[in-house]
GROMACS .gro file of C-alpha atoms in nm:
model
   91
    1UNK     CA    1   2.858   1.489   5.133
    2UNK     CA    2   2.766   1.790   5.005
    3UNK     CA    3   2.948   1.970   4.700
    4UNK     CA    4   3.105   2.215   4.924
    5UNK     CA    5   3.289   1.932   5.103
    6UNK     CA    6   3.485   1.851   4.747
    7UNK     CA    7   3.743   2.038   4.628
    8UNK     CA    8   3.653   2.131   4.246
    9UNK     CA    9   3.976   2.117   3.979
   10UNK     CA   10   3.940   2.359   3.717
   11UNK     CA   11   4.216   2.257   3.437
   12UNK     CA   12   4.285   2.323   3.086
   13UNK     CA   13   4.349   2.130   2.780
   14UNK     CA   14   4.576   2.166   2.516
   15UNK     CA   15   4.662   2.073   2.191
   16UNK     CA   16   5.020   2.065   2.115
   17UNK     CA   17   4.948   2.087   1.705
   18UNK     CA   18   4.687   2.357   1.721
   19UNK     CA   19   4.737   2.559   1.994
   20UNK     CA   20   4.369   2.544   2.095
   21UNK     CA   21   4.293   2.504   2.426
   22UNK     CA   22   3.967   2.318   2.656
   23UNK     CA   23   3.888   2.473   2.972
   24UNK     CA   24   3.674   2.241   3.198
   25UNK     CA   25   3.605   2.190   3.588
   26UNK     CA   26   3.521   1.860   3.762
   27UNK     CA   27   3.497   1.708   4.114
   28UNK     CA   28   3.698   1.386   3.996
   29UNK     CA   29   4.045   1.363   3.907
   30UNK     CA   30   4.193   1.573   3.696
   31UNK     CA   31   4.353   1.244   3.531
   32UNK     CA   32   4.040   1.102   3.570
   33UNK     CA   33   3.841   1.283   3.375
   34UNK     CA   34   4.081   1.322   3.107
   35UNK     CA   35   4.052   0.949   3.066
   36UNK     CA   36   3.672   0.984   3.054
   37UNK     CA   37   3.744   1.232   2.756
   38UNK     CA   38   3.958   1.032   2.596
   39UNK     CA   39   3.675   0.718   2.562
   40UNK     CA   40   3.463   0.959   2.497
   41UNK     CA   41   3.667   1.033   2.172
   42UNK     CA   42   3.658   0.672   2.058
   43UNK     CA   43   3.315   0.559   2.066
   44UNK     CA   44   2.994   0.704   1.878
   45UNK     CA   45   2.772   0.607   2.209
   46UNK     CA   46   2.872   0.868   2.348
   47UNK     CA   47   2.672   1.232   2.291
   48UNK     CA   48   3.025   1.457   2.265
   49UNK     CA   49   3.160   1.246   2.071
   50UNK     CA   50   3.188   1.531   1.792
   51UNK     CA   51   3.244   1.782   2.071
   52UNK     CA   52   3.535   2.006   1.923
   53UNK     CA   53   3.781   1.817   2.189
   54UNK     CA   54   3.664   1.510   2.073
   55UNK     CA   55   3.751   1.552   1.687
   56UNK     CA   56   4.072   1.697   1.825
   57UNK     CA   57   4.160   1.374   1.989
   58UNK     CA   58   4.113   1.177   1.710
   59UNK     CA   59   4.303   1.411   1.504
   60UNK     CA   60   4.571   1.479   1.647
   61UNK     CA   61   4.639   1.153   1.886
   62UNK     CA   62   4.581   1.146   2.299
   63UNK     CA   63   4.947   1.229   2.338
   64UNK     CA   64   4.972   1.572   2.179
   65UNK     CA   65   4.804   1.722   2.506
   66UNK     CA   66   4.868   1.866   2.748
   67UNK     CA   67   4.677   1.873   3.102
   68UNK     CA   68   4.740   2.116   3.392
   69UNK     CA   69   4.506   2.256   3.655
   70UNK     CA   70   4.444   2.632   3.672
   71UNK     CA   71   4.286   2.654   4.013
   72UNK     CA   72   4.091   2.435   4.264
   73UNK     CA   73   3.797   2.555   4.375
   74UNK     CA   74   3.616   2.450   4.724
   75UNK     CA   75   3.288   2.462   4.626
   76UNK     CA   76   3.082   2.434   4.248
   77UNK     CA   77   3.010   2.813   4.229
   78UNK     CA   78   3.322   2.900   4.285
   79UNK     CA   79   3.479   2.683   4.007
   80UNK     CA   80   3.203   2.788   3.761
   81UNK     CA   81   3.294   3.144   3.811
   82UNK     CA   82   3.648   3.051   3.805
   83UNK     CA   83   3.596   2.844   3.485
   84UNK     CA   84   3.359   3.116   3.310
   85UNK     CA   85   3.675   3.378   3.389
   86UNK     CA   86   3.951   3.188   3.244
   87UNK     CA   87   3.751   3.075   2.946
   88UNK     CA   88   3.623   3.494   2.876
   89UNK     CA   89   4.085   3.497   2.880
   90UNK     CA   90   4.225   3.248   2.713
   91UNK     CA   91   3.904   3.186   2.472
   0.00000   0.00000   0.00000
């Protein structure tokens, strides 16, 4: 399977306390890999686990987030672009 044969979620993360906002792509879940964030916020094994997002987790609590998907890309260079546009807009 090649990466053109996935379909590529490009979402967006946000704090409900600060206002700031994550924007990420993946070829999993979109609930899936905000679970893989999540453990990635509680354990120092990790390498982001003082990625911005990260601290934000543990600051503010998993459940002041929100999750929603932006656009779903069919192939990796499209939801890079995608990603890299909607980061250069909302920040």
């Amino acid at each position: 399977m090649s990466s053109n044969d996935l379909s590529w979620p490009v979402y967006r993360i946000t704090s409900l306390d600060s206002g700031k906002q994550y924007i990420g792509i993946t070829k999993r879940t979109v609930s899936r890999r905000w679970m893989f964030h999540r453990v990635h916020s509680r354990s120092t094994r990790y390498r982001n686990y003082n990625s911005p997002l990260q601290r934000s987790i543990r600051k503010y609590g998993e459940d002041r987030f929100s999750i929603e998907i932006m656009y779903t890309a069919v192939s990796l260079r499209e939801a890079c672009a995608v990603e890299k546009g909607l980061i250069a807009t909302y920040g």
